[in-house]
mmCIF file of C-alpha atoms in Angstrom:
data_model
loop_
_atom_site.group_PDB
_atom_site.id
_atom_site.type_symbol
_atom_site.label_atom_id
_atom_site.label_comp_id
_atom_site.label_asym_id
_atom_site.label_seq_id
_atom_site.Cartn_x
_atom_site.Cartn_y
_atom_site.Cartn_z
ATOM 1 C CA UNK A 926 26.268 -26.448 -7.366
ATOM 2 C CA UNK A 927 24.468 -29.487 -6.017
ATOM 3 C CA UNK A 928 22.143 -29.333 -3.003
ATOM 4 C CA UNK A 929 20.753 -32.731 -1.973
ATOM 5 C CA UNK A 930 17.045 -33.295 -2.333
ATOM 6 C CA UNK A 931 14.953 -33.432 0.826
ATOM 7 C CA UNK A 932 13.321 -36.568 2.152
ATOM 8 C CA UNK A 933 11.143 -34.561 4.557
ATOM 9 C CA UNK A 934 10.819 -30.821 4.881
ATOM 10 C CA UNK A 935 9.777 -27.602 3.178
ATOM 11 C CA UNK A 936 10.977 -25.940 -0.019
ATOM 12 C CA UNK A 937 10.218 -22.237 -0.382
ATOM 13 C CA UNK A 938 10.631 -21.564 -4.098
ATOM 14 C CA UNK A 939 10.200 -18.721 -6.590
ATOM 15 C CA UNK A 940 11.489 -16.105 -4.152
ATOM 16 C CA UNK A 941 12.483 -12.892 -5.926
ATOM 17 C CA UNK A 942 16.273 -12.816 -6.257
ATOM 18 C CA UNK A 943 17.856 -11.114 -3.251
ATOM 19 C CA UNK A 944 14.896 -11.598 -0.895
ATOM 20 C CA UNK A 945 15.860 -15.028 0.476
ATOM 21 C CA UNK A 946 17.907 -13.678 3.387
ATOM 22 C CA UNK A 947 15.073 -11.355 4.448
ATOM 23 C CA UNK A 948 12.772 -14.382 4.610
ATOM 24 C CA UNK A 949 15.460 -16.290 6.521
ATOM 25 C CA UNK A 950 15.529 -13.512 9.131
ATOM 26 C CA UNK A 951 11.754 -12.929 9.356
ATOM 27 C CA UNK A 952 11.043 -16.656 9.750
ATOM 28 C CA UNK A 953 13.864 -16.843 12.335
ATOM 29 C CA UNK A 954 15.339 -19.862 10.566
ATOM 30 C CA UNK A 955 18.644 -19.307 12.373
ATOM 31 C CA UNK A 956 16.946 -20.541 15.566
ATOM 32 C CA UNK A 957 16.068 -23.923 14.047
ATOM 33 C CA UNK A 958 18.084 -26.981 14.983
ATOM 34 C CA UNK A 959 17.951 -28.525 11.517
ATOM 35 C CA UNK A 960 19.574 -28.176 8.130
ATOM 36 C CA UNK A 961 18.568 -25.007 6.226
ATOM 37 C CA UNK A 962 19.893 -24.172 2.756
ATOM 38 C CA UNK A 963 19.519 -20.700 1.240
ATOM 39 C CA UNK A 964 20.206 -20.677 -2.482
ATOM 40 C CA UNK A 965 20.657 -17.203 -3.907
ATOM 41 C CA UNK A 966 20.425 -16.198 -7.559
ATOM 42 C CA UNK A 967 19.516 -19.629 -8.904
ATOM 43 C CA UNK A 968 18.686 -19.735 -12.607
ATOM 44 C CA UNK A 969 14.988 -19.649 -13.400
ATOM 45 C CA UNK A 970 13.379 -19.903 -16.826
ATOM 46 C CA UNK A 971 10.319 -18.018 -15.558
ATOM 47 C CA UNK A 972 12.017 -15.255 -13.511
ATOM 48 C CA UNK A 973 15.603 -15.158 -14.785
ATOM 49 C CA UNK A 974 17.000 -15.409 -11.239
ATOM 50 C CA UNK A 975 15.378 -16.520 -7.995
ATOM 51 C CA UNK A 976 16.183 -17.530 -4.420
ATOM 52 C CA UNK A 977 15.213 -20.860 -2.866
ATOM 53 C CA UNK A 978 15.126 -21.967 0.784
ATOM 54 C CA UNK A 979 15.159 -25.651 1.741
ATOM 55 C CA UNK A 980 14.368 -26.618 5.320
ATOM 56 C CA UNK A 981 14.863 -30.186 6.495
ATOM 57 C CA UNK A 982 12.504 -31.774 8.996
ATOM 58 C CA UNK A 983 8.924 -31.552 10.171
ATOM 59 C CA UNK A 984 8.306 -27.831 10.680
ATOM 60 C CA UNK A 985 5.694 -25.180 10.011
ATOM 61 C CA UNK A 986 6.495 -21.815 8.434
ATOM 62 C CA UNK A 987 4.539 -18.593 8.781
ATOM 63 C CA UNK A 988 2.632 -18.368 5.503
ATOM 64 C CA UNK A 989 1.458 -14.835 6.351
ATOM 65 C CA UNK A 990 5.038 -13.544 6.283
ATOM 66 C CA UNK A 991 5.683 -15.282 2.972
ATOM 67 C CA UNK A 992 2.393 -14.029 1.501
ATOM 68 C CA UNK A 993 3.228 -10.479 2.546
ATOM 69 C CA UNK A 994 6.704 -10.598 1.015
ATOM 70 C CA UNK A 995 5.431 -12.069 -2.263
ATOM 71 C CA UNK A 996 2.214 -14.036 -2.754
ATOM 72 C CA UNK A 997 3.770 -15.675 -5.864
ATOM 73 C CA UNK A 998 6.212 -17.673 -3.718
ATOM 74 C CA UNK A 999 5.500 -21.416 -3.719
ATOM 75 C CA UNK A 1000 5.751 -23.556 -0.606
ATOM 76 C CA UNK A 1001 6.208 -27.278 -1.203
ATOM 77 C CA UNK A 1002 5.807 -29.771 1.634
ATOM 78 C CA UNK A 1003 8.109 -32.740 1.006
ATOM 79 C CA UNK A 1004 7.589 -36.248 2.379
ATOM 80 C CA UNK A 1005 9.489 -39.369 1.312
ATOM 81 C CA UNK A 1006 11.408 -37.265 -1.214
ATOM 82 C CA UNK A 1007 8.240 -36.200 -3.068
ATOM 83 C CA UNK A 1008 6.009 -33.139 -3.039
ATOM 84 C CA UNK A 1009 3.084 -34.000 -0.766
ATOM 85 C CA UNK A 1010 1.414 -30.583 -0.862
ATOM 86 C CA UNK A 1011 1.788 -27.215 -2.602
ATOM 87 C CA UNK A 1012 0.596 -24.342 -0.458
ATOM 88 C CA UNK A 1013 -0.981 -21.288 -2.093
ATOM 89 C CA UNK A 1014 -0.140 -17.918 -0.649
ATOM 90 C CA UNK A 1015 -2.171 -14.742 -0.468
ATOM 91 C CA UNK A 1016 -1.802 -11.330 1.082
ATOM 92 C CA UNK A 1017 -2.508 -11.791 4.797
ATOM 93 C CA UNK A 1018 -5.329 -9.811 6.365
ATOM 94 C CA UNK A 1019 -3.250 -9.052 9.478
ATOM 95 C CA UNK A 1020 0.499 -8.665 10.054
ATOM 96 C CA UNK A 1021 2.094 -8.905 13.488
ATOM 97 C CA UNK A 1022 5.709 -7.769 13.983
ATOM 98 C CA UNK A 1023 6.631 -7.990 10.293
ATOM 99 C CA UNK A 1024 6.822 -4.277 9.470
ATOM 100 C CA UNK A 1025 7.191 -1.307 11.803
ATOM 101 C CA UNK A 1026 5.083 1.798 12.060
ATOM 102 C CA UNK A 1027 6.915 4.855 10.757
ATOM 103 C CA UNK A 1028 4.826 7.335 12.734
ATOM 104 C CA UNK A 1029 7.052 8.717 15.531
ATOM 105 C CA UNK A 1030 3.942 9.555 17.600
ATOM 106 C CA UNK A 1031 2.514 6.019 17.382
ATOM 107 C CA UNK A 1032 2.276 4.140 20.684
ATOM 108 C CA UNK A 1033 4.497 1.405 19.178
ATOM 109 C CA UNK A 1034 7.301 3.957 18.785
ATOM 110 C CA UNK A 1035 6.973 5.060 22.419
ATOM 111 C CA UNK A 1036 6.331 1.630 23.969
ATOM 112 C CA UNK A 1037 8.660 -0.860 22.242
ATOM 113 C CA UNK A 1038 7.088 -3.931 23.939
ATOM 114 C CA UNK A 1039 3.789 -3.410 22.066
ATOM 115 C CA UNK A 1040 3.345 -5.576 18.974
ATOM 116 C CA UNK A 1041 3.447 -3.869 15.588
ATOM 117 C CA UNK A 1042 0.073 -4.812 14.079
ATOM 118 C CA UNK A 1043 -1.112 -3.840 10.614
ATOM 119 C CA UNK A 1044 -4.330 -4.764 8.795
ATOM 120 C CA UNK A 1045 -4.803 -4.976 5.045
ATOM 121 C CA UNK A 1046 -6.675 -1.899 3.830
ATOM 122 C CA UNK A 1047 -6.218 -2.274 0.056
ATOM 123 C CA UNK A 1048 -5.373 -5.590 -1.566
ATOM 124 C CA UNK A 1049 -4.985 -3.961 -4.974
ATOM 125 C CA UNK A 1050 -2.304 -1.555 -3.687
ATOM 126 C CA UNK A 1051 -0.811 -4.025 -1.137
ATOM 127 C CA UNK A 1052 -1.563 -1.385 1.484
ATOM 128 C CA UNK A 1053 -1.707 -1.916 5.239
ATOM 129 C CA UNK A 1054 -2.604 0.403 8.131
ATOM 130 C CA UNK A 1055 -1.332 0.433 11.700
ATOM 131 C CA UNK A 1056 -4.171 -0.564 14.045
ATOM 132 C CA UNK A 1057 -3.088 2.018 16.625
ATOM 133 C CA UNK A 1058 -2.550 5.213 14.605
ATOM 134 C CA UNK A 1059 -3.816 4.370 11.078
ATOM 135 C CA UNK A 1060 -0.364 5.102 9.584
ATOM 136 C CA UNK A 1061 -0.270 3.728 6.049
ATOM 137 C CA UNK A 1062 2.268 1.140 4.948
ATOM 138 C CA UNK A 1063 2.310 0.565 1.200
ATOM 139 C CA UNK A 1064 4.478 -2.179 -0.191
ATOM 140 C CA UNK A 1065 6.812 -0.584 -2.738
ATOM 141 C CA UNK A 1066 6.075 -3.449 -5.185
ATOM 142 C CA UNK A 1067 2.313 -2.822 -5.054
#
């Protein structure tokens, strides 16, 4: 398969195989009015298989969402067909509307208009806590 190289845009690379569509949804890439390519199960010498997302144009992506999903993802900013910048990811300190609180008594379960906000409580365990009820969210990969 051949996907043209970008002249200007963003390449989100080294996504764990099968996670590309989740990123597509969380970043709301379907709402963009530009060319977006999602490549699933591409061969990778380092990971075996990986997903890649290429986004054409001058846009910003939410690095917190990407860092939460996998801080090993690479984000390349492309200009004039060349990598202008490689962005490093890390676990974000705060997540807003990325994961939902599982506590049925939490105010976010009762009042759906309230943002789901979690703060990082343990970087080592990739653990977050709801700011309203302290419900724990631990990333299953952590």
